[in-house]
């Protein structure tokens, strides 16, 4: 199913100060059902140096979300409320190992639309690097062709 996606992200420093303004992006994506849950795929033009990246979210029935970013730099992250997961950020020249601590995860995405909100902290070598709050809002795509 084609969907319209609104994405909003707020970044904070380790001490809670805002380090960038909220970013918002509207794009189209594709939502499909698989055995273990839903998969959402979409393109994002706000990658490093404006290069396009493809984002795949797997939303599992047991409220675990995995995110794959493929583009100039690749990322693989796992979000599960109250848990830490070791993730990889493929940077040049060497990959970086991150710990993703999911503070809060709310998901009510269905084929009718819905929201996915994730509040997480990124740790590098045991130190807090940033805290992010990301919300994706989905709605079925309605083609509005007029003659």
mmCIF file of N, CA and C in Angstrom:
data_model
loop_
_atom_site.group_PDB
_atom_site.id
_atom_site.type_symbol
_atom_site.label_atom_id
_atom_site.label_comp_id
_atom_site.label_asym_id
_atom_site.label_seq_id
_atom_site.Cartn_x
_atom_site.Cartn_y
_atom_site.Cartn_z
ATOM 1 N N UNK A 1 0.835 -1.169 0.000
ATOM 2 C CA UNK A 1 0.000 0.000 0.000
ATOM 3 C C UNK A 1 0.886 1.240 0.000
ATOM 4 N N UNK A 2 0.582 2.198 -0.851
ATOM 5 C CA UNK A 2 1.302 3.470 -0.866
ATOM 6 C C UNK A 2 0.824 4.328 0.300
ATOM 7 N N UNK A 3 1.757 4.990 0.976
ATOM 8 C CA UNK A 3 1.418 5.818 2.126
ATOM 9 C C UNK A 3 2.110 7.173 2.021
ATOM 10 N N UNK A 4 1.526 8.166 2.659
ATOM 11 C CA UNK A 4 2.142 9.471 2.826
ATOM 12 C C UNK A 4 2.791 9.482 4.201
ATOM 13 N N UNK A 5 4.044 9.947 4.273
ATOM 14 C CA UNK A 5 4.796 9.916 5.530
ATOM 15 C C UNK A 5 5.196 11.329 5.910
ATOM 16 N N UNK A 6 4.925 11.698 7.152
ATOM 17 C CA UNK A 6 5.437 12.935 7.718
ATOM 18 C C UNK A 6 6.415 12.533 8.801
ATOM 19 N N UNK A 7 7.630 13.040 8.708
ATOM 20 C CA UNK A 7 8.688 12.685 9.641
ATOM 21 C C UNK A 7 9.105 13.928 10.416
ATOM 22 N N UNK A 8 9.278 13.785 11.718
ATOM 23 C CA UNK A 8 9.733 14.883 12.555
ATOM 24 C C UNK A 8 10.801 14.346 13.499
ATOM 25 N N UNK A 9 11.950 15.042 13.596
ATOM 26 C CA UNK A 9 13.022 14.621 14.487
ATOM 27 C C UNK A 9 13.553 15.806 15.262
ATOM 28 N N UNK A 10 13.753 15.610 16.560
ATOM 29 C CA UNK A 10 14.351 16.617 17.434
ATOM 30 C C UNK A 10 15.599 15.998 18.042
ATOM 31 N N UNK A 11 16.741 16.670 17.896
ATOM 32 C CA UNK A 11 18.002 16.202 18.466
ATOM 33 C C UNK A 11 18.353 17.035 19.686
ATOM 34 N N UNK A 12 18.896 16.378 20.706
ATOM 35 C CA UNK A 12 19.351 17.065 21.906
ATOM 36 C C UNK A 12 20.770 16.617 22.230
ATOM 37 N N UNK A 13 21.524 17.525 22.839
ATOM 38 C CA UNK A 13 22.864 17.177 23.305
ATOM 39 C C UNK A 13 22.739 16.277 24.531
ATOM 40 N N UNK A 14 23.847 15.716 25.008
ATOM 41 C CA UNK A 14 23.787 14.872 26.202
ATOM 42 C C UNK A 14 23.218 15.584 27.425
ATOM 43 N N UNK A 15 23.268 16.922 27.441
ATOM 44 C CA UNK A 15 22.787 17.681 28.596
ATOM 45 C C UNK A 15 21.380 18.220 28.398
ATOM 46 N N UNK A 16 20.718 17.838 27.296
ATOM 47 C CA UNK A 16 19.335 18.223 27.064
ATOM 48 C C UNK A 16 19.127 19.479 26.247
ATOM 49 N N UNK A 17 20.219 20.172 25.851
ATOM 50 C CA UNK A 17 20.046 21.365 25.032
ATOM 51 C C UNK A 17 19.760 20.940 23.596
ATOM 52 N N UNK A 18 18.921 21.706 22.927
ATOM 53 C CA UNK A 18 18.623 21.429 21.536
ATOM 54 C C UNK A 18 19.868 21.732 20.702
ATOM 55 N N UNK A 19 20.310 20.778 19.884
ATOM 56 C CA UNK A 19 21.493 20.997 19.055
ATOM 57 C C UNK A 19 21.115 21.262 17.602
ATOM 58 N N UNK A 20 19.870 21.085 17.270
ATOM 59 C CA UNK A 20 19.393 21.449 15.946
ATOM 60 C C UNK A 20 17.894 21.657 16.020
ATOM 61 N N UNK A 21 17.381 22.383 15.067
ATOM 62 C CA UNK A 21 15.952 22.600 15.033
ATOM 63 C C UNK A 21 15.260 21.319 14.609
ATOM 64 N N UNK A 22 13.991 21.245 14.913
ATOM 65 C CA UNK A 22 13.209 20.108 14.450
ATOM 66 C C UNK A 22 13.229 20.077 12.928
ATOM 67 N N UNK A 23 13.350 18.899 12.384
ATOM 68 C CA UNK A 23 13.264 18.757 10.936
ATOM 69 C C UNK A 23 11.987 18.003 10.613
ATOM 70 N N UNK A 24 11.378 18.380 9.522
ATOM 71 C CA UNK A 24 10.140 17.730 9.111
ATOM 72 C C UNK A 24 10.241 17.447 7.624
ATOM 73 N N UNK A 25 9.779 16.277 7.238
ATOM 74 C CA UNK A 25 9.812 15.898 5.832
ATOM 75 C C UNK A 25 8.535 15.161 5.485
ATOM 76 N N UNK A 26 7.976 15.494 4.341
ATOM 77 C CA UNK A 26 6.822 14.791 3.808
ATOM 78 C C UNK A 26 7.297 13.997 2.602
ATOM 79 N N UNK A 27 6.968 12.731 2.534
ATOM 80 C CA UNK A 27 7.400 11.887 1.430
ATOM 81 C C UNK A 27 6.385 10.773 1.224
ATOM 82 N N UNK A 28 6.568 10.013 0.180
ATOM 83 C CA UNK A 28 5.730 8.855 -0.094
ATOM 84 C C UNK A 28 6.514 7.596 0.196
ATOM 85 N N UNK A 29 5.815 6.565 0.618
ATOM 86 C CA UNK A 29 6.464 5.294 0.889
ATOM 87 C C UNK A 29 5.536 4.147 0.572
ATOM 88 N N UNK A 30 5.988 2.954 0.876
ATOM 89 C CA UNK A 30 5.218 1.751 0.603
ATOM 90 C C UNK A 30 5.189 0.907 1.868
ATOM 91 N N UNK A 31 3.988 0.513 2.292
ATOM 92 C CA UNK A 31 3.786 -0.297 3.491
ATOM 93 C C UNK A 31 3.273 -1.662 3.055
ATOM 94 N N UNK A 32 3.912 -2.714 3.554
ATOM 95 C CA UNK A 32 3.458 -4.064 3.227
ATOM 96 C C UNK A 32 3.470 -4.932 4.486
ATOM 97 N N UNK A 33 2.694 -5.993 4.436
ATOM 98 C CA UNK A 33 2.627 -6.913 5.560
ATOM 99 C C UNK A 33 3.497 -8.121 5.281
ATOM 100 N N UNK A 34 4.244 -8.535 6.305
ATOM 101 C CA UNK A 34 5.028 -9.753 6.240
ATOM 102 C C UNK A 34 4.635 -10.635 7.416
ATOM 103 N N UNK A 35 5.197 -11.814 7.484
ATOM 104 C CA UNK A 35 4.819 -12.803 8.495
ATOM 105 C C UNK A 35 4.896 -12.253 9.926
ATOM 106 N N UNK A 36 5.962 -11.502 10.236
ATOM 107 C CA UNK A 36 6.199 -11.053 11.607
ATOM 108 C C UNK A 36 5.731 -9.633 11.900
ATOM 109 N N UNK A 37 5.153 -8.945 10.908
ATOM 110 C CA UNK A 37 4.722 -7.567 11.149
ATOM 111 C C UNK A 37 4.643 -6.776 9.858
ATOM 112 N N UNK A 38 4.883 -5.484 9.949
ATOM 113 C CA UNK A 38 4.799 -4.581 8.809
ATOM 114 C C UNK A 38 6.184 -4.095 8.403
ATOM 115 N N UNK A 39 6.341 -3.796 7.120
ATOM 116 C CA UNK A 39 7.588 -3.228 6.598
ATOM 117 C C UNK A 39 7.241 -1.955 5.852
ATOM 118 N N UNK A 40 7.919 -0.864 6.201
ATOM 119 C CA UNK A 40 7.732 0.432 5.567
ATOM 120 C C UNK A 40 9.029 0.802 4.854
ATOM 121 N N UNK A 41 8.935 1.181 3.574
ATOM 122 C CA UNK A 41 10.110 1.608 2.816
ATOM 123 C C UNK A 41 9.845 2.976 2.215
ATOM 124 N N UNK A 42 10.861 3.847 2.291
ATOM 125 C CA UNK A 42 10.745 5.169 1.679
ATOM 126 C C UNK A 42 12.126 5.747 1.436
ATOM 127 N N UNK A 43 12.172 6.779 0.597
ATOM 128 C CA UNK A 43 13.433 7.461 0.284
ATOM 129 C C UNK A 43 13.471 8.777 1.041
ATOM 130 N N UNK A 44 14.673 9.191 1.414
ATOM 131 C CA UNK A 44 14.875 10.430 2.147
ATOM 132 C C UNK A 44 15.997 11.196 1.457
ATOM 133 N N UNK A 45 15.719 12.441 1.058
ATOM 134 C CA UNK A 45 16.731 13.264 0.380
ATOM 135 C C UNK A 45 17.534 14.115 1.345
ATOM 136 N N UNK A 46 17.329 13.977 2.652
ATOM 137 C CA UNK A 46 18.020 14.815 3.617
ATOM 138 C C UNK A 46 19.217 14.105 4.222
ATOM 139 N N UNK A 47 19.812 13.210 3.459
ATOM 140 C CA UNK A 47 20.987 12.501 3.941
ATOM 141 C C UNK A 47 22.212 13.386 3.897
ATOM 142 N N UNK A 48 23.348 12.799 4.159
ATOM 143 C CA UNK A 48 24.624 13.522 4.154
ATOM 144 C C UNK A 48 24.858 14.110 2.773
ATOM 145 N N UNK A 49 25.194 15.398 2.744
ATOM 146 C CA UNK A 49 25.460 16.132 1.502
ATOM 147 C C UNK A 49 24.283 16.077 0.542
ATOM 148 N N UNK A 50 23.073 15.937 1.089
ATOM 149 C CA UNK A 50 21.883 15.929 0.249
ATOM 150 C C UNK A 50 21.706 14.664 -0.571
ATOM 151 N N UNK A 51 22.510 13.632 -0.306
ATOM 152 C CA UNK A 51 22.394 12.395 -1.060
ATOM 153 C C UNK A 51 21.207 11.587 -0.569
ATOM 154 N N UNK A 52 20.537 10.971 -1.495
ATOM 155 C CA UNK A 52 19.350 10.175 -1.175
ATOM 156 C C UNK A 52 19.743 8.926 -0.409
ATOM 157 N N UNK A 53 18.910 8.583 0.565
ATOM 158 C CA UNK A 53 19.094 7.315 1.240
ATOM 159 C C UNK A 53 17.750 6.598 1.284
ATOM 160 N N UNK A 54 17.800 5.296 1.259
ATOM 161 C CA UNK A 54 16.605 4.469 1.319
ATOM 162 C C UNK A 54 16.476 3.972 2.757
ATOM 163 N N UNK A 55 15.282 4.112 3.311
ATOM 164 C CA UNK A 55 15.038 3.728 4.704
ATOM 165 C C UNK A 55 14.015 2.602 4.725
ATOM 166 N N UNK A 56 14.344 1.538 5.434
ATOM 167 C CA UNK A 56 13.428 0.415 5.608
ATOM 168 C C UNK A 56 13.195 0.216 7.096
ATOM 169 N N UNK A 57 11.930 0.280 7.502
ATOM 170 C CA UNK A 57 11.562 0.019 8.890
ATOM 171 C C UNK A 57 10.801 -1.290 8.942
ATOM 172 N N UNK A 58 11.215 -2.174 9.817
ATOM 173 C CA UNK A 58 10.478 -3.402 10.075
ATOM 174 C C UNK A 58 9.841 -3.248 11.443
ATOM 175 N N UNK A 59 8.526 -3.300 11.481
ATOM 176 C CA UNK A 59 7.770 -3.104 12.712
ATOM 177 C C UNK A 59 7.195 -4.464 13.102
ATOM 178 N N UNK A 60 7.827 -5.091 14.081
ATOM 179 C CA UNK A 60 7.459 -6.444 14.453
ATOM 180 C C UNK A 60 6.288 -6.444 15.424
ATOM 181 N N UNK A 61 5.541 -7.557 15.419
ATOM 182 C CA UNK A 61 4.338 -7.676 16.243
ATOM 183 C C UNK A 61 4.622 -7.544 17.730
ATOM 184 N N UNK A 62 5.841 -7.845 18.168
ATOM 185 C CA UNK A 62 6.165 -7.757 19.593
ATOM 186 C C UNK A 62 6.763 -6.398 19.953
ATOM 187 N N UNK A 63 6.451 -5.358 19.158
ATOM 188 C CA UNK A 63 6.828 -3.964 19.410
ATOM 189 C C UNK A 63 8.338 -3.743 19.397
ATOM 190 N N UNK A 64 8.997 -4.398 18.456
ATOM 191 C CA UNK A 64 10.406 -4.147 18.162
ATOM 192 C C UNK A 64 10.454 -3.528 16.771
ATOM 193 N N UNK A 65 11.268 -2.488 16.617
ATOM 194 C CA UNK A 65 11.394 -1.817 15.334
ATOM 195 C C UNK A 65 12.861 -1.848 14.919
ATOM 196 N N UNK A 66 13.124 -2.291 13.690
ATOM 197 C CA UNK A 66 14.472 -2.204 13.146
ATOM 198 C C UNK A 66 14.461 -1.180 12.020
ATOM 199 N N UNK A 67 15.563 -0.445 11.899
ATOM 200 C CA UNK A 67 15.682 0.588 10.878
ATOM 201 C C UNK A 67 16.975 0.359 10.113
ATOM 202 N N UNK A 68 16.871 0.305 8.795
ATOM 203 C CA UNK A 68 18.036 0.207 7.916
ATOM 204 C C UNK A 68 18.073 1.451 7.053
ATOM 205 N N UNK A 69 19.181 2.172 7.076
ATOM 206 C CA UNK A 69 19.407 3.317 6.191
ATOM 207 C C UNK A 69 20.475 2.880 5.196
ATOM 208 N N UNK A 70 20.174 2.991 3.905
ATOM 209 C CA UNK A 70 21.148 2.668 2.870
ATOM 210 C C UNK A 70 21.370 3.910 2.031
ATOM 211 N N UNK A 71 22.612 4.336 1.900
ATOM 212 C CA UNK A 71 22.928 5.533 1.127
ATOM 213 C C UNK A 71 24.414 5.819 1.225
ATOM 214 N N UNK A 72 24.757 7.119 1.346
ATOM 215 C CA UNK A 72 26.164 7.507 1.451
ATOM 216 C C UNK A 72 26.824 6.825 2.647
ATOM 217 N N UNK A 73 26.085 6.701 3.736
ATOM 218 C CA UNK A 73 26.540 5.968 4.913
ATOM 219 C C UNK A 73 25.395 5.066 5.352
ATOM 220 N N UNK A 74 25.692 3.833 5.674
ATOM 221 C CA UNK A 74 24.666 2.879 6.045
ATOM 222 C C UNK A 74 24.556 2.772 7.558
ATOM 223 N N UNK A 75 23.321 2.580 8.032
ATOM 224 C CA UNK A 75 23.056 2.404 9.459
ATOM 225 C C UNK A 75 22.112 1.236 9.648
ATOM 226 N N UNK A 76 22.249 0.569 10.762
ATOM 227 C CA UNK A 76 21.314 -0.468 11.161
ATOM 228 C C UNK A 76 21.050 -0.251 12.648
ATOM 229 N N UNK A 77 19.776 -0.022 13.001
ATOM 230 C CA UNK A 77 19.430 0.247 14.399
ATOM 231 C C UNK A 77 18.254 -0.629 14.817
ATOM 232 N N UNK A 78 18.224 -0.979 16.099
ATOM 233 C CA UNK A 78 17.133 -1.756 16.678
ATOM 234 C C UNK A 78 16.579 -0.966 17.849
ATOM 235 N N UNK A 79 15.248 -0.824 17.882
ATOM 236 C CA UNK A 79 14.565 -0.114 18.963
ATOM 237 C C UNK A 79 13.609 -1.071 19.663
ATOM 238 N N UNK A 80 13.762 -1.166 20.984
ATOM 239 C CA UNK A 80 12.884 -1.981 21.819
ATOM 240 C C UNK A 80 12.807 -1.276 23.170
ATOM 241 N N UNK A 81 11.615 -0.829 23.535
ATOM 242 C CA UNK A 81 11.467 0.010 24.724
ATOM 243 C C UNK A 81 12.101 -0.622 25.960
ATOM 244 N N UNK A 82 12.917 0.209 26.655
ATOM 245 C CA UNK A 82 13.558 -0.216 27.889
ATOM 246 C C UNK A 82 14.798 -1.072 27.698
ATOM 247 N N UNK A 83 15.224 -1.275 26.450
ATOM 248 C CA UNK A 83 16.378 -2.134 26.205
ATOM 249 C C UNK A 83 17.452 -1.406 25.410
ATOM 250 N N UNK A 84 18.682 -1.911 25.520
ATOM 251 C CA UNK A 84 19.824 -1.414 24.754
ATOM 252 C C UNK A 84 20.163 -2.425 23.664
ATOM 253 N N UNK A 85 20.541 -1.916 22.497
ATOM 254 C CA UNK A 85 20.992 -2.780 21.411
ATOM 255 C C UNK A 85 22.248 -2.178 20.803
ATOM 256 N N UNK A 86 23.213 -3.020 20.486
ATOM 257 C CA UNK A 86 24.419 -2.585 19.803
ATOM 258 C C UNK A 86 24.118 -2.529 18.312
ATOM 259 N N UNK A 87 24.428 -1.400 17.697
ATOM 260 C CA UNK A 87 24.103 -1.162 16.300
ATOM 261 C C UNK A 87 25.349 -0.681 15.557
ATOM 262 N N UNK A 88 25.276 -0.708 14.236
ATOM 263 C CA UNK A 88 26.420 -0.348 13.406
ATOM 264 C C UNK A 88 26.090 0.863 12.543
ATOM 265 N N UNK A 89 27.043 1.792 12.496
ATOM 266 C CA UNK A 89 26.988 2.959 11.619
ATOM 267 C C UNK A 89 28.184 2.846 10.691
ATOM 268 N N UNK A 90 27.928 2.577 9.428
ATOM 269 C CA UNK A 90 29.001 2.363 8.445
ATOM 270 C C UNK A 90 29.532 3.707 7.971
ATOM 271 N N UNK A 91 30.612 4.175 8.587
ATOM 272 C CA UNK A 91 31.209 5.450 8.188
ATOM 273 C C UNK A 91 32.533 5.173 7.482
ATOM 274 N N UNK A 92 33.006 6.169 6.787
ATOM 275 C CA UNK A 92 34.256 6.033 6.058
ATOM 276 C C UNK A 92 35.372 6.624 6.908
ATOM 277 N N UNK A 93 36.428 5.969 7.232
ATOM 278 C CA UNK A 93 36.918 4.729 6.650
ATOM 279 C C UNK A 93 36.520 3.472 7.423
ATOM 280 N N UNK A 94 36.041 3.613 8.678
ATOM 281 C CA UNK A 94 35.734 2.443 9.502
ATOM 282 C C UNK A 94 34.320 2.525 10.055
ATOM 283 N N UNK A 95 33.678 1.383 10.260
ATOM 284 C CA UNK A 95 32.353 1.404 10.888
ATOM 285 C C UNK A 95 32.460 1.774 12.366
ATOM 286 N N UNK A 96 31.393 2.365 12.886
ATOM 287 C CA UNK A 96 31.331 2.758 14.292
ATOM 288 C C UNK A 96 30.253 1.926 14.975
ATOM 289 N N UNK A 97 30.580 1.410 16.148
ATOM 290 C CA UNK A 97 29.626 0.643 16.918
ATOM 291 C C UNK A 97 28.917 1.580 17.893
ATOM 292 N N UNK A 98 27.600 1.593 17.841
ATOM 293 C CA UNK A 98 26.791 2.449 18.708
ATOM 294 C C UNK A 98 25.945 1.592 19.627
ATOM 295 N N UNK A 99 25.625 2.141 20.778
ATOM 296 C CA UNK A 99 24.634 1.503 21.626
ATOM 297 C C UNK A 99 23.388 2.388 21.559
ATOM 298 N N UNK A 100 22.270 1.797 21.201
ATOM 299 C CA UNK A 100 20.999 2.513 21.117
ATOM 300 C C UNK A 100 20.158 2.116 22.324
ATOM 301 N N UNK A 101 19.850 3.097 23.157
ATOM 302 C CA UNK A 101 19.021 2.882 24.336
ATOM 303 C C UNK A 101 17.643 3.455 24.033
ATOM 304 N N UNK A 102 16.634 2.601 23.925
ATOM 305 C CA UNK A 102 15.284 3.057 23.607
ATOM 306 C C UNK A 102 14.579 3.445 24.901
ATOM 307 N N UNK A 103 14.326 4.750 25.050
ATOM 308 C CA UNK A 103 13.661 5.253 26.243
ATOM 309 C C UNK A 103 12.157 5.027 26.174
ATOM 310 N N UNK A 104 11.577 5.270 25.015
ATOM 311 C CA UNK A 104 10.135 5.107 24.843
ATOM 312 C C UNK A 104 9.857 4.765 23.390
ATOM 313 N N UNK A 105 8.931 3.840 23.157
ATOM 314 C CA UNK A 105 8.526 3.458 21.813
ATOM 315 C C UNK A 105 7.014 3.297 21.809
ATOM 316 N N UNK A 106 6.351 4.059 20.957
ATOM 317 C CA UNK A 106 4.903 3.950 20.799
ATOM 318 C C UNK A 106 4.616 3.690 19.331
ATOM 319 N N UNK A 107 3.808 2.679 19.063
ATOM 320 C CA UNK A 107 3.494 2.326 17.689
ATOM 321 C C UNK A 107 2.021 1.950 17.567
ATOM 322 N N UNK A 108 1.329 2.609 16.646
ATOM 323 C CA UNK A 108 -0.041 2.206 16.326
ATOM 324 C C UNK A 108 -0.266 2.224 14.807
ATOM 325 N N UNK A 109 0.782 1.911 14.055
ATOM 326 C CA UNK A 109 0.691 1.922 12.601
ATOM 327 C C UNK A 109 -0.079 0.696 12.113
ATOM 328 N N UNK A 110 -1.051 0.964 11.239
ATOM 329 C CA UNK A 110 -1.803 -0.072 10.544
ATOM 330 C C UNK A 110 -1.946 0.385 9.095
ATOM 331 N N UNK A 111 -2.669 -0.379 8.297
ATOM 332 C CA UNK A 111 -2.906 0.032 6.915
ATOM 333 C C UNK A 111 -3.845 1.228 6.822
ATOM 334 N N UNK A 112 -4.466 1.591 7.920
ATOM 335 C CA UNK A 112 -5.323 2.781 7.959
ATOM 336 C C UNK A 112 -4.512 4.033 8.272
ATOM 337 N N UNK A 113 -3.247 3.868 8.632
ATOM 338 C CA UNK A 113 -2.394 4.994 9.015
ATOM 339 C C UNK A 113 -1.890 4.783 10.430
ATOM 340 N N UNK A 114 -1.483 5.872 11.082
ATOM 341 C CA UNK A 114 -1.020 5.786 12.460
ATOM 342 C C UNK A 114 0.315 6.475 12.656
ATOM 343 N N UNK A 115 0.877 6.289 13.849
ATOM 344 C CA UNK A 115 2.140 6.935 14.211
ATOM 345 C C UNK A 115 3.095 5.945 14.849
ATOM 346 N N UNK A 116 4.372 6.212 14.606
ATOM 347 C CA UNK A 116 5.460 5.531 15.291
ATOM 348 C C UNK A 116 6.297 6.616 15.937
ATOM 349 N N UNK A 117 6.436 6.584 17.263
ATOM 350 C CA UNK A 117 7.251 7.558 17.996
ATOM 351 C C UNK A 117 8.326 6.806 18.761
ATOM 352 N N UNK A 118 9.575 7.255 18.587
ATOM 353 C CA UNK A 118 10.700 6.632 19.277
ATOM 354 C C UNK A 118 11.525 7.721 19.931
ATOM 355 N N UNK A 119 11.770 7.577 21.225
ATOM 356 C CA UNK A 119 12.650 8.454 21.989
ATOM 357 C C UNK A 119 13.842 7.580 22.373
ATOM 358 N N UNK A 120 15.026 7.938 21.870
ATOM 359 C CA UNK A 120 16.182 7.083 22.110
ATOM 360 C C UNK A 120 17.443 7.900 22.365
ATOM 361 N N UNK A 121 18.407 7.245 23.002
ATOM 362 C CA UNK A 121 19.700 7.841 23.302
ATOM 363 C C UNK A 121 20.775 7.029 22.604
ATOM 364 N N UNK A 122 21.735 7.736 21.984
ATOM 365 C CA UNK A 122 22.856 7.094 21.313
ATOM 366 C C UNK A 122 24.077 7.216 22.224
ATOM 367 N N UNK A 123 24.713 6.085 22.504
ATOM 368 C CA UNK A 123 25.930 6.067 23.307
ATOM 369 C C UNK A 123 27.084 5.562 22.449
ATOM 370 N N UNK A 124 28.221 6.240 22.549
ATOM 371 C CA UNK A 124 29.439 5.817 21.866
ATOM 372 C C UNK A 124 30.505 5.644 22.934
ATOM 373 N N UNK A 125 31.080 4.468 22.997
ATOM 374 C CA UNK A 125 32.108 4.143 23.997
ATOM 375 C C UNK A 125 31.620 4.458 25.408
ATOM 376 N N UNK A 126 30.350 4.186 25.678
ATOM 377 C CA UNK A 126 29.785 4.372 27.001
ATOM 378 C C UNK A 126 29.367 5.783 27.343
ATOM 379 N N UNK A 127 29.603 6.753 26.462
ATOM 380 C CA UNK A 127 29.227 8.140 26.722
ATOM 381 C C UNK A 127 28.039 8.536 25.845
ATOM 382 N N UNK A 128 27.159 9.331 26.424
ATOM 383 C CA UNK A 128 25.990 9.787 25.672
ATOM 384 C C UNK A 128 26.448 10.729 24.565
ATOM 385 N N UNK A 129 26.047 10.421 23.332
ATOM 386 C CA UNK A 129 26.400 11.262 22.187
ATOM 387 C C UNK A 129 25.244 12.188 21.824
ATOM 388 N N UNK A 130 24.016 11.674 21.872
ATOM 389 C CA UNK A 130 22.848 12.493 21.560
ATOM 390 C C UNK A 130 21.594 11.778 22.016
ATOM 391 N N UNK A 131 20.531 12.539 22.089
ATOM 392 C CA UNK A 131 19.202 11.987 22.344
ATOM 393 C C UNK A 131 18.308 12.472 21.218
ATOM 394 N N UNK A 132 17.522 11.573 20.659
ATOM 395 C CA UNK A 132 16.647 11.908 19.548
ATOM 396 C C UNK A 132 15.221 11.493 19.850
ATOM 397 N N UNK A 133 14.323 12.267 19.318
ATOM 398 C CA UNK A 133 12.903 11.936 19.368
ATOM 399 C C UNK A 133 12.395 12.002 17.937
ATOM 400 N N UNK A 134 11.963 10.855 17.415
ATOM 401 C CA UNK A 134 11.523 10.755 16.034
ATOM 402 C C UNK A 134 10.073 10.308 16.015
ATOM 403 N N UNK A 135 9.269 10.971 15.187
ATOM 404 C CA UNK A 135 7.877 10.580 14.995
ATOM 405 C C UNK A 135 7.605 10.468 13.509
ATOM 406 N N UNK A 136 7.078 9.326 13.096
ATOM 407 C CA UNK A 136 6.620 9.129 11.730
ATOM 408 C C UNK A 136 5.102 9.015 11.768
ATOM 409 N N UNK A 137 4.427 9.810 10.962
ATOM 410 C CA UNK A 137 2.975 9.751 10.844
ATOM 411 C C UNK A 137 2.643 9.241 9.448
ATOM 412 N N UNK A 138 1.829 8.207 9.371
ATOM 413 C CA UNK A 138 1.455 7.607 8.092
ATOM 414 C C UNK A 138 -0.026 7.801 7.835
ATOM 415 N N UNK A 139 -0.342 7.991 6.584
ATOM 416 C CA UNK A 139 -1.737 7.988 6.147
ATOM 417 C C UNK A 139 -1.771 7.386 4.755
ATOM 418 N N UNK A 140 -2.874 6.713 4.398
ATOM 419 C CA UNK A 140 -2.960 6.142 3.051
ATOM 420 C C UNK A 140 -2.802 7.238 2.008
ATOM 421 N N UNK A 141 -2.074 6.932 0.955
ATOM 422 C CA UNK A 141 -1.843 7.893 -0.129
ATOM 423 C C UNK A 141 -3.110 8.018 -0.956
ATOM 424 N N UNK A 142 -3.537 9.243 -1.161
ATOM 425 C CA UNK A 142 -4.721 9.527 -1.964
ATOM 426 C C UNK A 142 -4.261 10.326 -3.173
ATOM 427 N N UNK A 143 -4.286 9.706 -4.329
ATOM 428 C CA UNK A 143 -3.877 10.359 -5.554
ATOM 429 C C UNK A 143 -4.938 11.396 -5.928
ATOM 430 N N UNK A 144 -4.510 12.626 -6.055
ATOM 431 C CA UNK A 144 -5.442 13.711 -6.358
ATOM 432 C C UNK A 144 -5.166 14.234 -7.763
ATOM 433 N N UNK A 145 -5.601 13.475 -8.727
ATOM 434 C CA UNK A 145 -5.431 13.893 -10.118
ATOM 435 C C UNK A 145 -6.665 14.650 -10.553
ATOM 436 N N UNK A 146 -6.452 15.818 -11.098
ATOM 437 C CA UNK A 146 -7.584 16.589 -11.603
ATOM 438 C C UNK A 146 -7.343 16.922 -13.066
ATOM 439 N N UNK A 147 -8.419 17.072 -13.789
ATOM 440 C CA UNK A 147 -8.267 17.372 -15.212
ATOM 441 C C UNK A 147 -8.707 18.775 -15.516
#
